[in-house]
Coordinates of N, CA and C in Angstrom, one line a residue:
M1215 N 116.8 -195.6 -119.0 CA 117.0 -194.3 -119.3 C 115.4 -193.8 -119.4
I1216 N 115.8 -192.6 -119.3 CA 114.2 -191.4 -118.6 C 114.2 -191.2 -120.4
E1217 N 112.8 -191.1 -120.9 CA 112.2 -190.8 -122.4 C 111.3 -189.4 -122.1
F1218 N 111.7 -188.3 -123.1 CA 110.7 -187.8 -123.0 C 110.4 -187.3 -124.2
T1219 N 109.1 -187.0 -123.9 CA 108.2 -186.6 -125.3 C 108.3 -185.0 -125.8
R1220 N 108.1 -185.0 -127.0 CA 108.7 -183.8 -127.6 C 107.5 -183.0 -128.4
G1221 N 106.8 -182.0 -128.1 CA 105.3 -181.4 -128.5 C 105.9 -180.5 -129.5
S1222 N 105.5 -179.4 -130.2 CA 105.5 -178.3 -131.1 C 106.5 -177.2 -130.4
S1223 N 106.0 -176.9 -129.1 CA 106.9 -176.3 -127.8 C 107.2 -176.7 -126.8
S1224 N 107.4 -177.9 -126.7 CA 107.7 -178.6 -125.0 C 108.5 -179.5 -125.2
Y1225 N 108.7 -180.0 -124.4 CA 109.8 -181.2 -124.1 C 109.5 -181.8 -122.7
F1226 N 108.9 -182.5 -122.3 CA 108.2 -183.2 -121.8 C 108.1 -184.8 -121.0
R1227 N 107.9 -185.1 -120.1 CA 107.9 -186.2 -119.2 C 106.9 -186.5 -118.1
I1228 N 105.8 -186.8 -118.4 CA 104.9 -186.6 -117.0 C 104.1 -187.7 -116.9
E1229 N 104.5 -188.8 -115.8 CA 103.9 -190.0 -115.7 C 102.9 -189.9 -114.2
A1230 N 102.0 -190.9 -114.3 CA 101.5 -190.9 -112.9 C 100.4 -192.6 -112.8
H1231 N 100.7 -192.7 -111.6 CA 99.7 -193.8 -111.1 C 98.6 -193.4 -111.2
I1232 N 97.4 -193.8 -111.6 CA 95.7 -194.0 -111.4 C 94.9 -194.9 -111.0
C1233 N 94.0 -194.7 -110.1 CA 93.7 -195.9 -109.6 C 92.1 -195.5 -110.0
F1234 N 91.2 -196.8 -110.9 CA 89.9 -196.5 -110.6 C 89.1 -197.4 -110.0
K1235 N 88.3 -197.3 -108.9 CA 87.5 -198.5 -108.4 C 86.3 -198.8 -109.2
V1236 N 85.9 -199.7 -108.7 CA 84.4 -200.3 -109.4 C 83.3 -200.1 -108.7
K1237 N 81.9 -199.4 -108.9 CA 81.1 -199.2 -108.2 C 80.8 -200.4 -107.3
Y1238 N 80.1 -199.9 -106.2 CA 79.7 -201.0 -104.7 C 80.5 -202.0 -104.5
C1239 N 82.1 -201.7 -105.1 CA 83.3 -202.7 -104.8 C 83.1 -204.1 -104.9
H1240 N 82.2 -204.4 -106.3 CA 81.5 -205.5 -107.0 C 83.2 -206.5 -107.5
N1241 N 83.4 -207.6 -107.3 CA 84.6 -207.7 -107.7 C 84.3 -208.6 -109.3
V1242 N 83.9 -207.7 -109.9 CA 83.9 -208.0 -112.0 C 85.0 -208.6 -112.1
F1243 N 86.2 -207.7 -111.7 CA 87.0 -208.4 -112.4 C 87.8 -209.9 -112.2
D1244 N 86.9 -210.5 -111.6 CA 87.3 -212.0 -111.1 C 86.7 -212.7 -112.6
I1245 N 85.9 -211.9 -113.3 CA 85.5 -212.5 -114.3 C 86.3 -212.1 -115.6
M1246 N 86.8 -213.3 -115.8 CA 88.2 -213.2 -116.8 C 87.9 -212.4 -118.0
E1247 N 86.7 -213.0 -118.6 CA 86.4 -212.1 -120.3 C 86.2 -210.5 -120.2
F1248 N 85.7 -210.4 -119.1 CA 85.2 -208.8 -118.9 C 86.5 -208.1 -118.3
K1249 N 87.7 -208.3 -117.3 CA 88.8 -207.9 -117.6 C 89.8 -207.4 -118.6
E1250 N 89.5 -208.9 -119.6 CA 90.5 -208.7 -120.3 C 89.6 -207.5 -121.7
R1251 N 88.6 -207.8 -121.5 CA 87.9 -206.3 -122.5 C 88.0 -205.2 -122.1
C1252 N 88.0 -204.9 -120.5 CA 88.4 -204.0 -119.9 C 89.8 -203.2 -120.0
K1253 N 90.6 -204.1 -120.2 CA 92.3 -204.2 -120.5 C 92.5 -203.3 -122.0
E1254 N 91.9 -204.0 -122.4 CA 91.5 -204.0 -124.2 C 90.9 -202.2 -124.3
L1255 N 89.9 -201.8 -123.6 CA 89.0 -200.8 -123.8 C 89.8 -199.5 -123.6
L1256 N 90.5 -199.8 -122.4 CA 91.0 -198.7 -121.6 C 92.3 -198.4 -122.1
L1257 N 92.9 -199.3 -123.2 CA 94.6 -199.6 -123.6 C 94.1 -198.6 -125.1
Q1258 N 92.9 -198.7 -126.1 CA 92.2 -198.0 -126.6 C 91.5 -197.0 -126.6
A1259 N 91.2 -196.3 -125.3 CA 90.8 -194.8 -125.1 C 92.0 -193.9 -124.9
A1260 N 92.8 -194.5 -124.5 CA 94.1 -193.9 -124.0 C 94.7 -193.9 -125.0
A1261 N 94.7 -194.2 -126.2 CA 95.8 -194.3 -127.3 C 94.3 -192.8 -128.4
H1262 N 93.7 -193.2 -128.7 CA 92.6 -192.2 -128.3 C 92.9 -190.8 -128.3
I1263 N 93.1 -190.7 -127.1 CA 93.3 -189.3 -126.4 C 94.6 -188.8 -126.3
G1264 N 95.6 -189.4 -126.8 CA 97.0 -189.2 -126.6 C 97.4 -189.5 -125.0
V1265 N 97.4 -190.7 -124.8 CA 97.9 -191.0 -123.4 C 98.5 -192.2 -123.6
E1266 N 99.7 -192.8 -123.1 CA 99.9 -194.3 -123.1 C 100.1 -194.6 -121.7
I1267 N 99.5 -196.2 -121.5 CA 99.5 -196.5 -120.7 C 100.7 -197.6 -120.1
T1268 N 102.0 -197.3 -120.0 CA 102.6 -198.6 -119.7 C 102.3 -199.6 -119.1
E1269 N 101.6 -199.7 -117.8 CA 101.6 -200.4 -116.9 C 100.0 -200.6 -116.9
I1270 N 99.8 -201.7 -116.8 CA 98.1 -201.9 -116.0 C 98.0 -203.4 -115.2
G1271 N 97.3 -203.3 -114.1 CA 96.9 -204.2 -113.6 C 95.4 -204.1 -112.7
F1272 N 95.2 -205.5 -112.3 CA 93.9 -205.5 -112.0 C 93.7 -206.4 -110.5
D1273 N 92.9 -205.7 -109.6 CA 92.4 -206.7 -108.4 C 91.4 -206.9 -109.0
R1274 N 90.6 -207.3 -107.7 CA 88.9 -208.0 -108.3 C 88.4 -207.1 -107.8
N1275 N 88.4 -205.8 -107.7 CA 87.5 -204.6 -107.9 C 87.7 -203.5 -108.1
H1276 N 89.2 -203.1 -108.5 CA 89.8 -201.7 -109.0 C 90.9 -202.2 -109.8
V1277 N 91.4 -200.8 -110.5 CA 92.2 -201.1 -111.7 C 93.7 -199.9 -111.5
H1278 N 95.0 -200.4 -111.7 CA 95.9 -199.5 -111.3 C 96.4 -199.6 -112.6
M1279 N 96.7 -198.0 -113.3 CA 97.6 -197.9 -113.9 C 98.6 -197.0 -114.4
D1280 N 99.5 -197.0 -115.0 CA 100.9 -196.2 -114.8 C 100.4 -195.4 -116.2
I1281 N 100.3 -193.7 -116.0 CA 99.9 -193.4 -117.3 C 101.2 -192.6 -117.6
R1282 N 101.2 -192.1 -119.0 CA 102.5 -191.1 -119.6 C 101.5 -190.5 -120.7
W1283 N 102.0 -189.4 -119.9 CA 101.2 -188.1 -121.2 C 101.9 -188.2 -122.6
M1284 N 101.3 -188.0 -123.7 CA 101.8 -187.9 -125.1 C 101.5 -186.6 -125.9
R1285 N 100.4 -185.5 -124.7 CA 100.0 -184.3 -124.9 C 100.0 -183.9 -123.7
I1286 N 100.7 -182.6 -123.8 CA 100.8 -182.0 -122.4 C 99.7 -181.2 -121.7
S1287 N 98.7 -181.1 -122.9 CA 97.6 -180.4 -122.4 C 96.4 -181.0 -121.6
L1288 N 96.7 -182.4 -121.4 CA 95.6 -183.3 -120.5 C 95.5 -183.1 -119.4
S1289 N 94.5 -182.9 -118.6 CA 94.5 -182.9 -116.8 C 94.1 -184.1 -116.7
I1290 N 94.6 -184.7 -115.4 CA 94.1 -186.0 -114.8 C 93.1 -186.2 -114.8
D1291 N 92.3 -185.0 -114.3 CA 90.3 -185.3 -114.2 C 90.0 -185.6 -116.2
Q1292 N 90.7 -184.9 -116.9 CA 89.9 -185.3 -118.6 C 90.4 -186.4 -119.0
I1293 N 91.9 -187.5 -118.6 CA 92.0 -188.4 -118.7 C 90.9 -189.8 -118.1
A1294 N 91.0 -189.1 -116.9 CA 90.0 -190.3 -116.3 C 89.1 -190.2 -116.5
K1295 N 88.0 -189.4 -116.9 CA 86.8 -189.0 -117.2 C 86.9 -189.7 -119.1
S1296 N 88.0 -189.7 -119.6 CA 87.6 -190.1 -121.4 C 87.8 -191.7 -120.9
L1297 N 88.4 -192.1 -120.0 CA 88.9 -193.8 -119.7 C 88.0 -194.1 -118.9
K1298 N 87.3 -193.5 -118.2 CA 86.1 -194.2 -117.3 C 84.9 -194.7 -118.1
G1299 N 84.6 -193.2 -118.8 CA 83.4 -193.1 -119.6 C 83.2 -193.9 -120.8
T1300 N 84.2 -194.3 -121.7 CA 84.7 -194.9 -122.5 C 84.2 -196.6 -122.3
S1301 N 85.4 -196.9 -121.3 CA 85.3 -198.4 -120.9 C 84.2 -198.6 -120.3
A1302 N 83.5 -198.2 -119.6 CA 82.0 -198.2 -118.6 C 81.1 -198.5 -119.7
R1303 N 80.8 -197.6 -120.5 CA 79.9 -197.6 -121.0 C 80.0 -198.9 -122.7
K1304 N 81.4 -199.1 -122.9 CA 81.4 -200.1 -123.8 C 80.8 -201.2 -123.0
L1305 N 82.0 -201.5 -122.1 CA 81.6 -202.6 -121.6 C 80.2 -203.2 -120.8
L1306 N 79.5 -202.5 -120.5 CA 78.2 -202.6 -119.7 C 77.3 -203.0 -120.9
M1307 N 77.4 -202.3 -122.4 CA 76.6 -202.7 -123.2 C 77.2 -204.5 -123.5
E1308 N 78.3 -204.4 -123.7 CA 78.9 -206.3 -124.0 C 78.6 -206.9 -123.2
F1309 N 78.3 -206.4 -121.5 CA 78.4 -207.7 -121.0 C 76.9 -207.0 -120.0
P1310 N 76.1 -207.6 -120.6 CA 74.7 -206.7 -119.8 C 74.2 -207.9 -118.5
G1311 N 74.7 -208.8 -118.8 CA 74.6 -209.6 -117.6 C 75.2 -208.9 -116.4
V1312 N 76.5 -208.8 -116.6 CA 77.2 -208.4 -115.7 C 76.4 -206.7 -114.8
K1313 N 75.7 -206.1 -116.0 CA 75.2 -204.9 -116.0 C 73.7 -205.1 -114.9
R1314 N 73.5 -206.1 -115.3 CA 72.2 -206.4 -114.9 C 72.2 -206.9 -113.3
K1315 N 73.3 -207.9 -113.1 CA 73.5 -208.5 -111.8 C 73.9 -207.7 -110.7
F1316 N 74.9 -206.3 -111.2 CA 76.2 -206.0 -110.2 C 75.6 -204.1 -110.1
F1317 N 75.2 -203.9 -111.6 CA 75.1 -202.7 -111.5 C 73.7 -201.8 -111.5
W1318 N 72.5 -202.3 -111.6 CA 71.2 -202.0 -111.7 C 70.8 -200.8 -112.5
G1319 N 71.8 -200.5 -113.7 CA 71.5 -199.3 -114.7 C 72.3 -198.1 -114.5
S1320 N 72.8 -198.2 -113.1 CA 74.2 -197.3 -113.1 C 75.3 -197.6 -113.5
G1321 N 76.3 -196.4 -113.6 CA 77.9 -197.2 -114.1 C 78.6 -197.7 -113.7
L1322 N 79.8 -198.0 -113.9 CA 80.4 -199.3 -113.6 C 81.5 -198.7 -112.8
W1323 N 82.0 -197.6 -113.1 CA 82.7 -196.9 -111.9 C 82.5 -195.9 -111.1
S1324 N 83.2 -196.0 -109.8 CA 82.6 -195.4 -108.5 C 83.4 -193.8 -109.0
G1325 N 83.0 -192.8 -108.7 CA 83.4 -191.4 -108.7 C 84.7 -191.2 -108.4
M1326 N 85.4 -192.0 -107.7 CA 86.7 -191.5 -107.0 C 87.9 -192.0 -108.1
I1327 N 88.7 -191.3 -107.6 CA 89.9 -191.5 -108.8 C 91.1 -191.3 -107.7
F1328 N 92.2 -192.2 -107.5 CA 93.3 -191.8 -106.9 C 94.6 -191.5 -108.0
G1329 N 95.1 -190.4 -107.8 CA 96.3 -190.1 -108.8 C 97.5 -189.8 -108.0
D1330 N 98.7 -190.2 -108.4 CA 99.8 -189.6 -108.0 C 100.8 -190.0 -109.0
S1331 N 101.5 -188.6 -108.7 CA 102.9 -188.5 -109.9 C 104.0 -189.6 -109.9
L1332 N 104.6 -190.3 -110.9 CA 105.9 -190.9 -110.7 C 106.8 -190.0 -110.9
G1333 N 107.7 -190.5 -109.4 CA 109.2 -189.8 -109.8 C 110.5 -190.8 -109.9
K1334 N 110.9 -190.6 -108.7 CA 112.1 -191.6 -109.0 C 111.9 -193.0 -108.6
E1335 N 110.6 -193.2 -108.0 CA 110.6 -194.0 -107.5 C 109.5 -195.2 -108.9
A1336 N 109.6 -194.7 -109.7 CA 108.5 -195.0 -110.8 C 108.9 -196.6 -110.8
E1337 N 109.8 -197.2 -110.8 CA 110.0 -198.9 -111.2 C 109.2 -199.5 -109.8
Q1338 N 109.7 -198.7 -108.9 CA 108.7 -199.6 -107.9 C 107.4 -199.5 -108.0
I1339 N 106.5 -198.3 -108.2 CA 104.9 -197.8 -108.6 C 104.8 -199.2 -109.5
R1340 N 106.0 -199.2 -110.1 CA 105.2 -200.2 -111.7 C 105.1 -201.4 -110.9
G1341 N 106.2 -202.1 -110.5 CA 106.1 -203.7 -109.7 C 105.1 -203.6 -109.1
Y1342 N 104.5 -202.6 -108.6 CA 103.3 -202.2 -107.8 C 102.0 -202.6 -108.2
I1343 N 102.0 -201.9 -109.7 CA 100.9 -202.3 -110.7 C 101.0 -203.7 -111.2
R1344 N 101.9 -204.0 -111.5 CA 102.0 -205.2 -112.0 C 101.2 -206.1 -111.3
D1345 N 101.5 -206.9 -109.9 CA 101.4 -207.2 -109.1 C 100.3 -207.3 -108.1
Q1346 N 99.3 -206.6 -108.8 CA 97.6 -206.4 -108.9 C 97.0 -208.0 -108.7
G1347 N 96.3 -207.9 -107.9 CA 96.1 -209.7 -108.1 C 96.2 -210.5 -107.6
N1348 N 97.7 -210.7 -107.3 CA 99.2 -211.5 -106.8 C 98.9 -211.7 -105.4
E1349 N 98.0 -212.4 -104.8 CA 98.1 -213.0 -103.2 C 99.0 -213.0 -102.8
S1350 N 100.1 -213.8 -102.7 CA 101.3 -214.4 -102.5 C 102.5 -213.1 -102.5
R1351 N 102.0 -212.3 -103.4 CA 103.1 -210.9 -103.6 C 102.0 -209.8 -102.7
K1352 N 101.3 -209.9 -102.5 CA 100.6 -209.2 -101.2 C 101.3 -209.7 -99.8
Y1353 N 101.0 -210.6 -99.4 CA 101.3 -211.0 -98.2 C 102.9 -211.0 -98.0
E1354 N 103.6 -210.8 -99.4 CA 105.3 -210.7 -99.1 C 105.4 -209.4 -98.5
V1355 N 104.6 -208.4 -99.4 CA 104.8 -207.2 -99.4 C 104.3 -206.5 -98.0
S1356 N 103.3 -207.4 -97.0 CA 102.9 -206.4 -96.1 C 103.8 -207.2 -94.8
L1357 N 104.2 -208.4 -95.2 CA 105.6 -208.3 -94.4 C 106.5 -207.8 -94.1
R1358 N 107.0 -207.6 -95.4 CA 108.4 -206.6 -95.3 C 108.1 -204.8 -94.9
R1359 N 107.0 -204.7 -94.8 CA 106.5 -203.7 -94.3 C 106.4 -203.6 -92.8
F1360 N 105.5 -204.8 -92.5 CA 105.7 -204.9 -90.7 C 107.2 -204.9 -90.3
F1361 N 108.3 -205.8 -91.1 CA 109.7 -206.0 -90.3 C 110.1 -204.9 -90.3
H1362 N 109.7 -203.9 -91.4 CA 110.6 -202.7 -91.9 C 109.9 -201.5 -91.0
S1363 N 109.2 -201.4 -90.8 CA 108.6 -200.5 -89.2 C 108.9 -201.0 -88.1
N1364 N 109.1 -202.2 -87.9 CA 109.5 -202.5 -86.5 C 111.1 -202.7 -86.3
T1365 N 111.7 -202.7 -87.0 CA 113.2 -202.5 -87.1 C 113.8 -200.9 -87.0
T1366 N 112.6 -200.4 -87.7 CA 113.3 -199.0 -87.6 C 112.9 -198.0 -86.7
S1367 N 112.3 -198.5 -85.7 CA 111.3 -198.0 -84.8 C 112.4 -198.5 -83.6
L1368 N 113.4 -199.5 -83.6 CA 113.9 -200.0 -82.1 C 115.6 -198.8 -82.1

């Protein structure tokens, strides 16, 4: 069942799939402690600004999230800036070795943000987010796409 959020003068459901990529494509999420702390910080930052992260998945150098607005006044840029800024600042302070080895004094995240609104295929997108970092699942999905694209064109 679809759940709506009620504001003082609004009734809404806004969800999006967003993705942040690590600067220079370094595989920092191979470091389990770094990845787990990043997840904690993103969840805390989201709660602080009035956004709920309903799914989160990491690959080696990027993170995918399904976010749900709890305040209608936020733009996706405001959300991204807050999540990226808070998590980067705290992670690089807590993991100075990672900063020294990979980022040479610059920030953690690239300037890029991917965003897509979730519509009727929301559960399929959530499955994709959950499967981040699962190599066997990626192979299975790529095979399914290959066979599907070849059979539909016949």
